[in-house]
PDB file of C-alpha atoms in Angstrom:
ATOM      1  CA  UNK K 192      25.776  42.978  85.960  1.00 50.00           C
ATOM      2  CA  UNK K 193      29.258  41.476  86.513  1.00 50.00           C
ATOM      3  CA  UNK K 194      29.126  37.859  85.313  1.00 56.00           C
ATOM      4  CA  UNK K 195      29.699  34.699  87.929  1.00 57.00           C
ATOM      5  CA  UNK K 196      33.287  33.764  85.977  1.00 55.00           C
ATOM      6  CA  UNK K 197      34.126  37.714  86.633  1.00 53.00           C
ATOM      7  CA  UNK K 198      33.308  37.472  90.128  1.00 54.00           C
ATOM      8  CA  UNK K 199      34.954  34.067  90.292  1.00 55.00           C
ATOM      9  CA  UNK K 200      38.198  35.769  88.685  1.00 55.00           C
ATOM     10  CA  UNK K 201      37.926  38.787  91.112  1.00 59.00           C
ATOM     11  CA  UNK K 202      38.180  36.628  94.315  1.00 63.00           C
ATOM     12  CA  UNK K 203      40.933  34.381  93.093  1.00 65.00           C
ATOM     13  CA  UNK K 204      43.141  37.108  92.491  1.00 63.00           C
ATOM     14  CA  UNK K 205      42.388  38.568  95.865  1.00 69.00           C
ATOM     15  CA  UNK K 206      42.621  35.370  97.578  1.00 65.00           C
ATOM     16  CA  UNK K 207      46.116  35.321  96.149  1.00 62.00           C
ATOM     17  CA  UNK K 208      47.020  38.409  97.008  1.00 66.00           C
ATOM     18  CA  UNK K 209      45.521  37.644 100.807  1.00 67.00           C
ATOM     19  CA  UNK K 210      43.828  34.607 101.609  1.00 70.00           C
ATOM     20  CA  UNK K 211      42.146  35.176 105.285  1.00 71.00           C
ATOM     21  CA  UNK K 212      41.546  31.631 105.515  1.00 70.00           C
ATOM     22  CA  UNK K 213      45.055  30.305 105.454  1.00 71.00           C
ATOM     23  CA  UNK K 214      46.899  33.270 106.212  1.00 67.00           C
ATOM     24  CA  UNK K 215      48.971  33.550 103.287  1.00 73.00           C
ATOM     25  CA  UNK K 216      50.095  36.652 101.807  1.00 69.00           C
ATOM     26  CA  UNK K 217      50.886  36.079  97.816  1.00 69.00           C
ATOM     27  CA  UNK K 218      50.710  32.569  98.051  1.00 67.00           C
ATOM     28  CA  UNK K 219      53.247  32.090 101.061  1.00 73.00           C
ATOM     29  CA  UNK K 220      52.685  31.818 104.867  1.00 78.00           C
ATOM     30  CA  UNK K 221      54.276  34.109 107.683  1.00 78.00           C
ATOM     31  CA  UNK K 222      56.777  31.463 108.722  1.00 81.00           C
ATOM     32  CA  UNK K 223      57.191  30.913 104.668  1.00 80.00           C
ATOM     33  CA  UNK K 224      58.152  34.566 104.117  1.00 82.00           C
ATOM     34  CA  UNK K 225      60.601  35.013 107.457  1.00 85.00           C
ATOM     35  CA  UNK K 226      62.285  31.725 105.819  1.00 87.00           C
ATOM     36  CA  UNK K 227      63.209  33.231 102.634  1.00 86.00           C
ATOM     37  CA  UNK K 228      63.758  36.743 103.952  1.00 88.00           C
ATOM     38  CA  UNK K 229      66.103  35.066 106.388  1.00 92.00           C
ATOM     39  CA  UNK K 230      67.847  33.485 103.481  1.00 91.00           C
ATOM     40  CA  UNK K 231      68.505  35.657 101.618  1.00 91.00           C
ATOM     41  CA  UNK K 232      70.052  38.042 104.274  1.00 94.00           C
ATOM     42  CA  UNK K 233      72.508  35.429 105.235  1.00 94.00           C
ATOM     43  CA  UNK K 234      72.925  34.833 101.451  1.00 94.00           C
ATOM     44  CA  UNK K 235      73.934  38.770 101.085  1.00 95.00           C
ATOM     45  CA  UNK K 236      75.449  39.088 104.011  1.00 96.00           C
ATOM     46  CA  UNK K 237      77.965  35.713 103.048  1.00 96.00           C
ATOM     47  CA  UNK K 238      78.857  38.260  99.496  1.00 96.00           C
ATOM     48  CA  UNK K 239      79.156  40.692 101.632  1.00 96.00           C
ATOM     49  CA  UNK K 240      82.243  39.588 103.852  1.00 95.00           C
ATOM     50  CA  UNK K 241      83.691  37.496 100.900  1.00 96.00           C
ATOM     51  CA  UNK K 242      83.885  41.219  98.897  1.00 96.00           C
ATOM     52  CA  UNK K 243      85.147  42.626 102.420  1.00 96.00           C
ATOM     53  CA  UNK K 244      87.762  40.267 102.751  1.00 95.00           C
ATOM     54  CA  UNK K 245      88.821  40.464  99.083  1.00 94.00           C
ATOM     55  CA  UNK K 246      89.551  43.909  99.545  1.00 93.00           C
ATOM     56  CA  UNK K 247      91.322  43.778 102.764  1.00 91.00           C
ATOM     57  CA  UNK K 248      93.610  41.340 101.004  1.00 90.00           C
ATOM     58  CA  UNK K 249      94.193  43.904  98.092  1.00 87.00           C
ATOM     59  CA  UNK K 250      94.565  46.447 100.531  1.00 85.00           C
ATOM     60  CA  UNK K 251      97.367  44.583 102.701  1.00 83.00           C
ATOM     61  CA  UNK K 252      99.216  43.893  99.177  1.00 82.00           C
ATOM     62  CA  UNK K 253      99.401  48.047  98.874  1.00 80.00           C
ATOM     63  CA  UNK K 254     102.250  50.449  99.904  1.00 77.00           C
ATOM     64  CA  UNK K 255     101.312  53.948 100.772  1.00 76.00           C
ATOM     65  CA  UNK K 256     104.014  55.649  99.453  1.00 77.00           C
ATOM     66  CA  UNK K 257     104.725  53.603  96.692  1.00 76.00           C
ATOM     67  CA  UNK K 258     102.640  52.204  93.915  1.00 75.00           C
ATOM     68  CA  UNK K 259     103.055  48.087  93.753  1.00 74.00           C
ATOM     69  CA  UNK K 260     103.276  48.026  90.167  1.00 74.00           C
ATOM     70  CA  UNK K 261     103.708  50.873  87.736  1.00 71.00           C
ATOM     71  CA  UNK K 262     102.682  51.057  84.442  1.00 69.00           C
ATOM     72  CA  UNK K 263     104.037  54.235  82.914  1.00 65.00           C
ATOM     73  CA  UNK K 264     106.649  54.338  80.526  1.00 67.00           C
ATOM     74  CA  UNK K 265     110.009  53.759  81.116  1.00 72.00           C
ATOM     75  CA  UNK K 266     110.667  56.453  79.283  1.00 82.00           C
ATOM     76  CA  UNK K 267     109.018  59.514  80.895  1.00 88.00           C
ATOM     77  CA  UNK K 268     106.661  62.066  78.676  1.00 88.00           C
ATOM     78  CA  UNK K 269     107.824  65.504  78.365  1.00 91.00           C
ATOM     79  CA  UNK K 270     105.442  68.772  78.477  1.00 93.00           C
ATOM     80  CA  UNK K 271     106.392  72.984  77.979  1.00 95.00           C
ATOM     81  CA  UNK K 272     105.066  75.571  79.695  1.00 95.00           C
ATOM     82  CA  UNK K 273     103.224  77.907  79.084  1.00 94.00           C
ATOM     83  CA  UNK K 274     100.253  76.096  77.872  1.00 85.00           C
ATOM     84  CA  UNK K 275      99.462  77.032  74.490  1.00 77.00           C
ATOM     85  CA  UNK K 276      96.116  75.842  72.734  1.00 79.00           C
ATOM     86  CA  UNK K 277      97.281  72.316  71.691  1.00 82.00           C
ATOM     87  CA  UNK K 278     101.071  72.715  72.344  1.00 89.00           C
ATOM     88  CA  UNK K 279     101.201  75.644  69.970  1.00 93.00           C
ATOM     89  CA  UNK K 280     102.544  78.468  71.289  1.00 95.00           C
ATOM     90  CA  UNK K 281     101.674  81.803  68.839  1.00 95.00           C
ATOM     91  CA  UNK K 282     101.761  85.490  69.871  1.00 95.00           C
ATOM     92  CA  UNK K 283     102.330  89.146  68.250  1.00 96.00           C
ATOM     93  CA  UNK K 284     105.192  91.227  69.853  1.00 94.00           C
ATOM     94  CA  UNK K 285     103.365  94.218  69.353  1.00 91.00           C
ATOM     95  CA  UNK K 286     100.335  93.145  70.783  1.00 93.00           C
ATOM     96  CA  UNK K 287     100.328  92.412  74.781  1.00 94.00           C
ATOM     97  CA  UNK K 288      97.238  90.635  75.105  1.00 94.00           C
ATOM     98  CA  UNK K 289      98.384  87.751  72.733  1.00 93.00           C
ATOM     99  CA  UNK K 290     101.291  87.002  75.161  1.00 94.00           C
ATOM    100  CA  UNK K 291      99.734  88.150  78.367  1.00 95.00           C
ATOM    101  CA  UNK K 292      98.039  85.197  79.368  1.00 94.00           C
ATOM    102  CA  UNK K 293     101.476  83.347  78.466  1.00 96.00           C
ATOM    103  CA  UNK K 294     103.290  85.535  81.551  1.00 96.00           C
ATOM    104  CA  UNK K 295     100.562  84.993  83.612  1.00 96.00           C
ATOM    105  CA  UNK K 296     100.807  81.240  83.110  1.00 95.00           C
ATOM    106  CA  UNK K 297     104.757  81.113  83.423  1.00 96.00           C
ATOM    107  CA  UNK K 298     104.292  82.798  86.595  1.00 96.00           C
ATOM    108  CA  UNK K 299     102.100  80.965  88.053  1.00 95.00           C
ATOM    109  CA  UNK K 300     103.720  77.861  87.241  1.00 96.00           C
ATOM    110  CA  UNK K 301     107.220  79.139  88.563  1.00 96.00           C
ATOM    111  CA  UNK K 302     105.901  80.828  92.010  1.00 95.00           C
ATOM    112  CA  UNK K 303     107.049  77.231  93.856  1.00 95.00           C
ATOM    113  CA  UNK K 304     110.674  77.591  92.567  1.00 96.00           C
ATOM    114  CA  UNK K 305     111.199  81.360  93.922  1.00 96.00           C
ATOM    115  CA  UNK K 306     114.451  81.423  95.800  1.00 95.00           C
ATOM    116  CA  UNK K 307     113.071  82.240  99.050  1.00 94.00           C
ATOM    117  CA  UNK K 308     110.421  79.677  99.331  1.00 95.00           C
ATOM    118  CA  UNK K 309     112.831  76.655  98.049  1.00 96.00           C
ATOM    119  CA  UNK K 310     115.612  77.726 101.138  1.00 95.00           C
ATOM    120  CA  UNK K 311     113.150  77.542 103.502  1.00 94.00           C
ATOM    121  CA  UNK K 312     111.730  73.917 102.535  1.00 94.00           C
ATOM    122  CA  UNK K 313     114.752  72.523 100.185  1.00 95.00           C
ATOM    123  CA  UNK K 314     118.048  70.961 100.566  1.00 94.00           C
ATOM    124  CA  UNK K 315     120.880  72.326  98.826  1.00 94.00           C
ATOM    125  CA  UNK K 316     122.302  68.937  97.523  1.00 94.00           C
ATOM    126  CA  UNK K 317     125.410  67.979  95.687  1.00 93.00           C
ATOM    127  CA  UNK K 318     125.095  68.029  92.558  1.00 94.00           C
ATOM    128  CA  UNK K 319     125.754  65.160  89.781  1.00 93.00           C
ATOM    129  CA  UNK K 320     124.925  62.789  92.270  1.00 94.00           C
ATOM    130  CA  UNK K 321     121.492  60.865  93.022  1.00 95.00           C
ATOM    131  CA  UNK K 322     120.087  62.166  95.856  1.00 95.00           C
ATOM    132  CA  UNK K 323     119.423  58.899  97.703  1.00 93.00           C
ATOM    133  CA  UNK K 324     116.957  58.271 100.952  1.00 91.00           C
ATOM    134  CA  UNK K 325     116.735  54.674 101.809  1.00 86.00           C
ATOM    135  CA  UNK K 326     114.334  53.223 104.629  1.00 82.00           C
ATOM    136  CA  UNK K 327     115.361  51.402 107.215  1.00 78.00           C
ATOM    137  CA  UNK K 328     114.341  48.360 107.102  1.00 72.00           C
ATOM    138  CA  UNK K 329     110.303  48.288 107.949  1.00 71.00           C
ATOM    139  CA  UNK K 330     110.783  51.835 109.159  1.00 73.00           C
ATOM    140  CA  UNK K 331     110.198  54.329 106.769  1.00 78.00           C
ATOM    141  CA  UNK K 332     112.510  57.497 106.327  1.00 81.00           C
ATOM    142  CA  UNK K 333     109.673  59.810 105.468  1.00 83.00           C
ATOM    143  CA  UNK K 334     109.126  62.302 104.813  1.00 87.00           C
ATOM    144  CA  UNK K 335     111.625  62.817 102.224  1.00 91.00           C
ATOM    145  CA  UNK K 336     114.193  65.418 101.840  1.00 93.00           C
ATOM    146  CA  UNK K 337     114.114  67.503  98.589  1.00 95.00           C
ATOM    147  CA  UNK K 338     116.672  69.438  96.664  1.00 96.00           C
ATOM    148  CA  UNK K 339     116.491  72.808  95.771  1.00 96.00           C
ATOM    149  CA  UNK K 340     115.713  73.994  92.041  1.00 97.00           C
ATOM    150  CA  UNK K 341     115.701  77.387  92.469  1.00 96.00           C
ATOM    151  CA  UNK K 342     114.086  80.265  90.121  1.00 96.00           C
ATOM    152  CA  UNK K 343     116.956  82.319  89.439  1.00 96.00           C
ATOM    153  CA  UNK K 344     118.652  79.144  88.166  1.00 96.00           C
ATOM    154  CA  UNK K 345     116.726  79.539  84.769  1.00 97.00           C
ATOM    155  CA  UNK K 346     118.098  82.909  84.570  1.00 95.00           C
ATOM    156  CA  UNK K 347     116.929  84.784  81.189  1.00 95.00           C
ATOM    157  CA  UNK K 348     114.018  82.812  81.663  1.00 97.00           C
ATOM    158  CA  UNK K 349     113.358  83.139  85.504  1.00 96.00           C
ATOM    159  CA  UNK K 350     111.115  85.730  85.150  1.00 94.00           C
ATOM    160  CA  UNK K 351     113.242  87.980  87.581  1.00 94.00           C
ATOM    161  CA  UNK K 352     115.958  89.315  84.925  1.00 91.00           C
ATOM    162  CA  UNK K 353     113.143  89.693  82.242  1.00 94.00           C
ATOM    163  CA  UNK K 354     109.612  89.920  83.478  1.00 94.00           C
ATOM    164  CA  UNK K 355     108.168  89.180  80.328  1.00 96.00           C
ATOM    165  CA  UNK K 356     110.370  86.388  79.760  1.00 97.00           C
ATOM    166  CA  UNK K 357     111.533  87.456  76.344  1.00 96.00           C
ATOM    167  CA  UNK K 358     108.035  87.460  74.636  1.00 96.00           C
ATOM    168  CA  UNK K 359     107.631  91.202  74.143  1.00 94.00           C
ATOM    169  CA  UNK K 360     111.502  91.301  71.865  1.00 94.00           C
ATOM    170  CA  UNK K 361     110.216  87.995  69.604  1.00 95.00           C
ATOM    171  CA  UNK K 362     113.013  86.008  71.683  1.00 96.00           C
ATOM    172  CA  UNK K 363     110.294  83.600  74.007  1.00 97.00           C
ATOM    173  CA  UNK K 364     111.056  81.220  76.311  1.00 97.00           C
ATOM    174  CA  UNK K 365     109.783  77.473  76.634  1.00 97.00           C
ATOM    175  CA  UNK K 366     110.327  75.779  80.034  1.00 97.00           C
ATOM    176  CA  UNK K 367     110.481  72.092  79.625  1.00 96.00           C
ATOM    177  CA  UNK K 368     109.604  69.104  82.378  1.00 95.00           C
ATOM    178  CA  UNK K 369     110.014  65.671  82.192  1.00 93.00           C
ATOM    179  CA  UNK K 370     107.260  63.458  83.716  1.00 91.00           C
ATOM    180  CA  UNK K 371     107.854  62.363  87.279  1.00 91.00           C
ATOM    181  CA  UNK K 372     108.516  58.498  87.619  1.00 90.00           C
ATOM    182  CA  UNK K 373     109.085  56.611  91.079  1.00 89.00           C
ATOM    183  CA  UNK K 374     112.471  55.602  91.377  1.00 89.00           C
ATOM    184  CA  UNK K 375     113.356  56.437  87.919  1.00 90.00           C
ATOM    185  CA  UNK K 376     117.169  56.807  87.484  1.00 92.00           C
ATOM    186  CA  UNK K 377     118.283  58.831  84.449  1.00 92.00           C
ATOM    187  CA  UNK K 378     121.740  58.697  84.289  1.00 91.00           C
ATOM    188  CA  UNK K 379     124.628  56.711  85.559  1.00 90.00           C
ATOM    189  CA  UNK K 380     128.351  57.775  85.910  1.00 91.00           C
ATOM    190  CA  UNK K 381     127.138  61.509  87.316  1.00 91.00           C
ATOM    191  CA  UNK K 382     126.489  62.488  83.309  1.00 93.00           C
ATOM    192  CA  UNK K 383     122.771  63.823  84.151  1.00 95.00           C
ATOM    193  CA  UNK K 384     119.893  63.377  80.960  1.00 95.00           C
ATOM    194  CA  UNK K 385     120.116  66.997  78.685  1.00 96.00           C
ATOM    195  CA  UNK K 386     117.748  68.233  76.565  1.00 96.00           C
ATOM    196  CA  UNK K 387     117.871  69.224  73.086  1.00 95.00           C
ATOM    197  CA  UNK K 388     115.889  71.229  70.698  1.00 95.00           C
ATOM    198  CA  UNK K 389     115.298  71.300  67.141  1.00 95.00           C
ATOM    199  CA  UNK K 390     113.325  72.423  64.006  1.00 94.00           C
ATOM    200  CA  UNK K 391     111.673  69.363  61.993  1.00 87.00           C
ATOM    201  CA  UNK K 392     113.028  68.865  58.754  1.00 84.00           C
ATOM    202  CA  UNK K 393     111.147  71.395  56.835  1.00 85.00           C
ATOM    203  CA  UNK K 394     111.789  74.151  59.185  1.00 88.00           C
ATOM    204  CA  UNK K 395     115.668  73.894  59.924  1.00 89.00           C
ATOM    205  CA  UNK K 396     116.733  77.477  58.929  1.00 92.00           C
ATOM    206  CA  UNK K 397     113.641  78.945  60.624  1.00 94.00           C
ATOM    207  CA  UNK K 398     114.921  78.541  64.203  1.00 95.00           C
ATOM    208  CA  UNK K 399     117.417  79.933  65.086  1.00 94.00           C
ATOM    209  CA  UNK K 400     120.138  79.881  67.635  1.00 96.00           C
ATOM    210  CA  UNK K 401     118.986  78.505  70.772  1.00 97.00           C
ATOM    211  CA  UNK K 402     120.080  79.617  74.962  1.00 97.00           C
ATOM    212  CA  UNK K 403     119.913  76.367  77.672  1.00 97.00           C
ATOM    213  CA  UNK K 404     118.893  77.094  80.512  1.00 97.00           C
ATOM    214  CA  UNK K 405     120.443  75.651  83.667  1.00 95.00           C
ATOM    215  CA  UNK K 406     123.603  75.539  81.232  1.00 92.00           C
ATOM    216  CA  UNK K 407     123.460  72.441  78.624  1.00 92.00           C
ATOM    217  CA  UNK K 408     120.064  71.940  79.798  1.00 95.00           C
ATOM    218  CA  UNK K 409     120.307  69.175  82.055  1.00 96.00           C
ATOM    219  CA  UNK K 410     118.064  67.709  84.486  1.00 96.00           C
ATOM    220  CA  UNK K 411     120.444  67.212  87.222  1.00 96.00           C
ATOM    221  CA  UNK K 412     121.041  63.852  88.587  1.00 96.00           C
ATOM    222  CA  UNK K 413     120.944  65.181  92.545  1.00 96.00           C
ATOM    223  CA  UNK K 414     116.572  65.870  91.952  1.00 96.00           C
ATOM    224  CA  UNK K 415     116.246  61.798  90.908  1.00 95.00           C
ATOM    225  CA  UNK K 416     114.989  59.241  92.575  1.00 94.00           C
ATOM    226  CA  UNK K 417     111.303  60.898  93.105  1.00 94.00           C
ATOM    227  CA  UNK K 418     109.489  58.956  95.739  1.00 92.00           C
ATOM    228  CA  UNK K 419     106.311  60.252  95.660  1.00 90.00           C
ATOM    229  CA  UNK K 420     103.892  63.108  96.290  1.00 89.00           C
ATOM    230  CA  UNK K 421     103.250  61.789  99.436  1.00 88.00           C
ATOM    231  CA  UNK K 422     106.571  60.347 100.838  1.00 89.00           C
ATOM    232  CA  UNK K 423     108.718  64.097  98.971  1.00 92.00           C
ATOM    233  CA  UNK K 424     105.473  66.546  99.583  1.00 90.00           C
ATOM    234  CA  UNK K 425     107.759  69.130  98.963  1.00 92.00           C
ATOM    235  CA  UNK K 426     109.496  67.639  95.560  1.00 94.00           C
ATOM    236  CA  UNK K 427     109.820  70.775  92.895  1.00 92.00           C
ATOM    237  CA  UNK K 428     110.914  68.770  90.214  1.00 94.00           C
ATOM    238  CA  UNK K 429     114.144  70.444  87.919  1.00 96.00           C
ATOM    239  CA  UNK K 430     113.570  72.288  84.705  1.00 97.00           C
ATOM    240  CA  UNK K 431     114.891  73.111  81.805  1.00 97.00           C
ATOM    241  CA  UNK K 432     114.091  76.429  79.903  1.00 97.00           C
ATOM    242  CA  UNK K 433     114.978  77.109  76.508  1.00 97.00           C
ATOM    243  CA  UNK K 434     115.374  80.836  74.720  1.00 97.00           C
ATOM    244  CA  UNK K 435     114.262  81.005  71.128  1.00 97.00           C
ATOM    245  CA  UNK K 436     117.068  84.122  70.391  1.00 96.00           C
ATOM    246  CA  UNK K 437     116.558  84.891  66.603  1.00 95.00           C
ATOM    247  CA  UNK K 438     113.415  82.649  65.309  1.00 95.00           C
ATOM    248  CA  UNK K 439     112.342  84.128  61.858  1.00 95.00           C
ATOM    249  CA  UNK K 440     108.583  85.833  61.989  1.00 95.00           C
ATOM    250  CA  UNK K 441     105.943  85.656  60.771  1.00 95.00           C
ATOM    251  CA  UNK K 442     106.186  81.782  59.717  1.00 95.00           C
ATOM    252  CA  UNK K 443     104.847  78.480  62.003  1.00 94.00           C
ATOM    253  CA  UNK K 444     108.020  76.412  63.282  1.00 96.00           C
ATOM    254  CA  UNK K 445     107.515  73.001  64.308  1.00 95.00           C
ATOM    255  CA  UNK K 446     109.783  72.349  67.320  1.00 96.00           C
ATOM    256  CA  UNK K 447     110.680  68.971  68.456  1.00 94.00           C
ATOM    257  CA  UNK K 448     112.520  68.853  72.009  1.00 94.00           C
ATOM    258  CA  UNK K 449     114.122  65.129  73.300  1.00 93.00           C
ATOM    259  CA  UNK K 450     116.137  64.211  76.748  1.00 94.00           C
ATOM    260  CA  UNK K 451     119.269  62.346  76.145  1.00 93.00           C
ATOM    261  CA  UNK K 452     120.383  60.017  78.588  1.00 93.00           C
ATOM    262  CA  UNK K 453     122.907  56.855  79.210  1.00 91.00           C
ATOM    263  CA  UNK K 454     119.941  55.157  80.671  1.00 89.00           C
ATOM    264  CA  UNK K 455     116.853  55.568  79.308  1.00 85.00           C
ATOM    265  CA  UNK K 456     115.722  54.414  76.431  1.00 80.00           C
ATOM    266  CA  UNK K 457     115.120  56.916  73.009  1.00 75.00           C
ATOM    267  CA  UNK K 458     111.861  57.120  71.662  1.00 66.00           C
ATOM    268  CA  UNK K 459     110.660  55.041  68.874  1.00 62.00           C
ATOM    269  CA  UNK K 460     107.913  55.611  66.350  1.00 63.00           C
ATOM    270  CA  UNK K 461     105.437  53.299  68.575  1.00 67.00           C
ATOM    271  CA  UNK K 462     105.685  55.733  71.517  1.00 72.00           C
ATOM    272  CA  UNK K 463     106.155  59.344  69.723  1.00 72.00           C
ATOM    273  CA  UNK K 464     106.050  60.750  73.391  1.00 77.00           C
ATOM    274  CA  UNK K 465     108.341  59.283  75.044  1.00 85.00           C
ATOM    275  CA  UNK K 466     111.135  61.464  75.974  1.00 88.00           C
ATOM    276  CA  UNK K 467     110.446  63.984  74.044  1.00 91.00           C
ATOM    277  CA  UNK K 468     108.027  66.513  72.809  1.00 93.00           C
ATOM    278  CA  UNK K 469     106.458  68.584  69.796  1.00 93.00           C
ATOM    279  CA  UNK K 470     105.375  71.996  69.530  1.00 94.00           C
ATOM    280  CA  UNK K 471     104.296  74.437  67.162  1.00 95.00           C
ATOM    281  CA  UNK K 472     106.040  78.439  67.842  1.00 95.00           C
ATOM    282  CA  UNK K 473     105.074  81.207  65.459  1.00 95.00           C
ATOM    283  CA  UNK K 474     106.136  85.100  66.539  1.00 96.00           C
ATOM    284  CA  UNK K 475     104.251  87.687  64.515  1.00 95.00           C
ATOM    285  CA  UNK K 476     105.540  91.624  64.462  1.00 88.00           C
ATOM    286  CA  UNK K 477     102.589  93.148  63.294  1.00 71.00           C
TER     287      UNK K 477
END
């Protein structure tokens, strides 16, 4: 049999829990419990709003069309295309499957720069000069006029003249972009930013002459400022492709491509991608 101090246990705990002579459930009244409840959803309710109206603020302090503060580089970061596995870009002329998926991806990437497509939705623009928009005052002059950069401009490497873009002869070609920047101007005095290509140190007589691609390989100045995907939705920003014409075989070459330009800073040490990029190309003939 249960002993008294059991029993005595048993109903304190389930007076606690609900005492039927005062009411109280877990040691508070009705009124007691409405109190705090009522508290504390005023209490969340208060955090509520203040979180509310904090983000309002923030949200009156934004621009639509244009980030309020930017934190990229000043220098932009340059990529290539095709996409190799890690920026290395290897294939075997005589095999088609190891450059295949390089056409595929080249034409793919390219298919918003065909002629017809960029007269229908481009500007033909002069060129060596910055293709300017300005709003008027609060009213915005959107959305934004683009310039044409069209596919046959790359030539050799449009994939029109040569539909395997050089990759079945050993001579491939590498287009190059520079990362898009609001409002970033590259040049001044209409001399537009060009880019170079070269071997590294230990591969210098393993390259090759090289073919630019619009000529010099310049990003013309009339495809700067960018002002965003959503103010230029139909921004095809410029390219530059470059034609590896005699690049010995069967050896890696480690290819290092920069942008010169009057305005933007060169790359340093501390920020290896700025302005410029590093790739590894190896052509096999067997």
């Amino acid at each position: 049999m249960a002993s008294r101090d059991d029993r005595k246990g048993s109903s304190e705990w389930r007076d606690f829990f609900w005492n039927p002579r005062t009411h109280e459930l877990l040691g508070r009244t009705a009124a007691s419990w409405g109190l705090i409840l009522l508290f504390y959803l005023i209490f969340y309710l208060c955090l509520a709003g203040m979180f509310a109206f904090t983000m309002y603020i923030l949200l009156l302090t934004l621009d639509d069309y244009k980030p309020t503060w930017q934190d990229r580089l000043a220098t932009p970061g340059m990529m290539i295309r095709p996409k190799g596995n890690q920026l290395e870009i290897t294939f075997s002329t005589s095999d088609t499957e190891s450059w295949d998926g390089f056409i595929h991806n080249l034409n793919s990437f390219l298919s918003p720069y065909n002629d017809s497509y960029q007269v229908q939705t481009n500007d033909e623009c002069t060129p060596d000069e910055y293709f300017i928009q300005e709003d008027s005052g609060e009213v915005r002059n959107n959305p934004k006029r683009s310039c044409q950069f069209n596919r046959t401009m790359l030539e050799e490497c449009s994939g029109v003249l040569d539909r395997f873009y050089g990759y079945d002869k050993g001579q491939p070609c590498i287009l190059i972009k520079l990362n898009r920047v609001i409002g970033m101007l590259p040049g001044k005095e209409r001399q537009s930013p060009y880019v170079t290509c070269a071997a590294k140190r230990e591969d210098s007589d393993k390259i090759g002459p090289l073919a630019y691609y619009p000529p010099n390989g310049t990003f013309n100045l009339m495809y700067y400022p960018y002002y965003g995907k959503k103010a230029q939705v139909n921004y095809t920003q410029p390219l530059v492709a470059v034609k590896f014409l005699n690049a010995s075989l069967n050896t890696d070459i480690n290819v290092e491509c920069k942008v010169t330009s009057n305005t933007l800073a060169a790359g340093s040490d501390r920020d290896k991608f700025a302005g410029r990029v590093s790739f590894k190309l190896r052509i096999n003939d067997k």
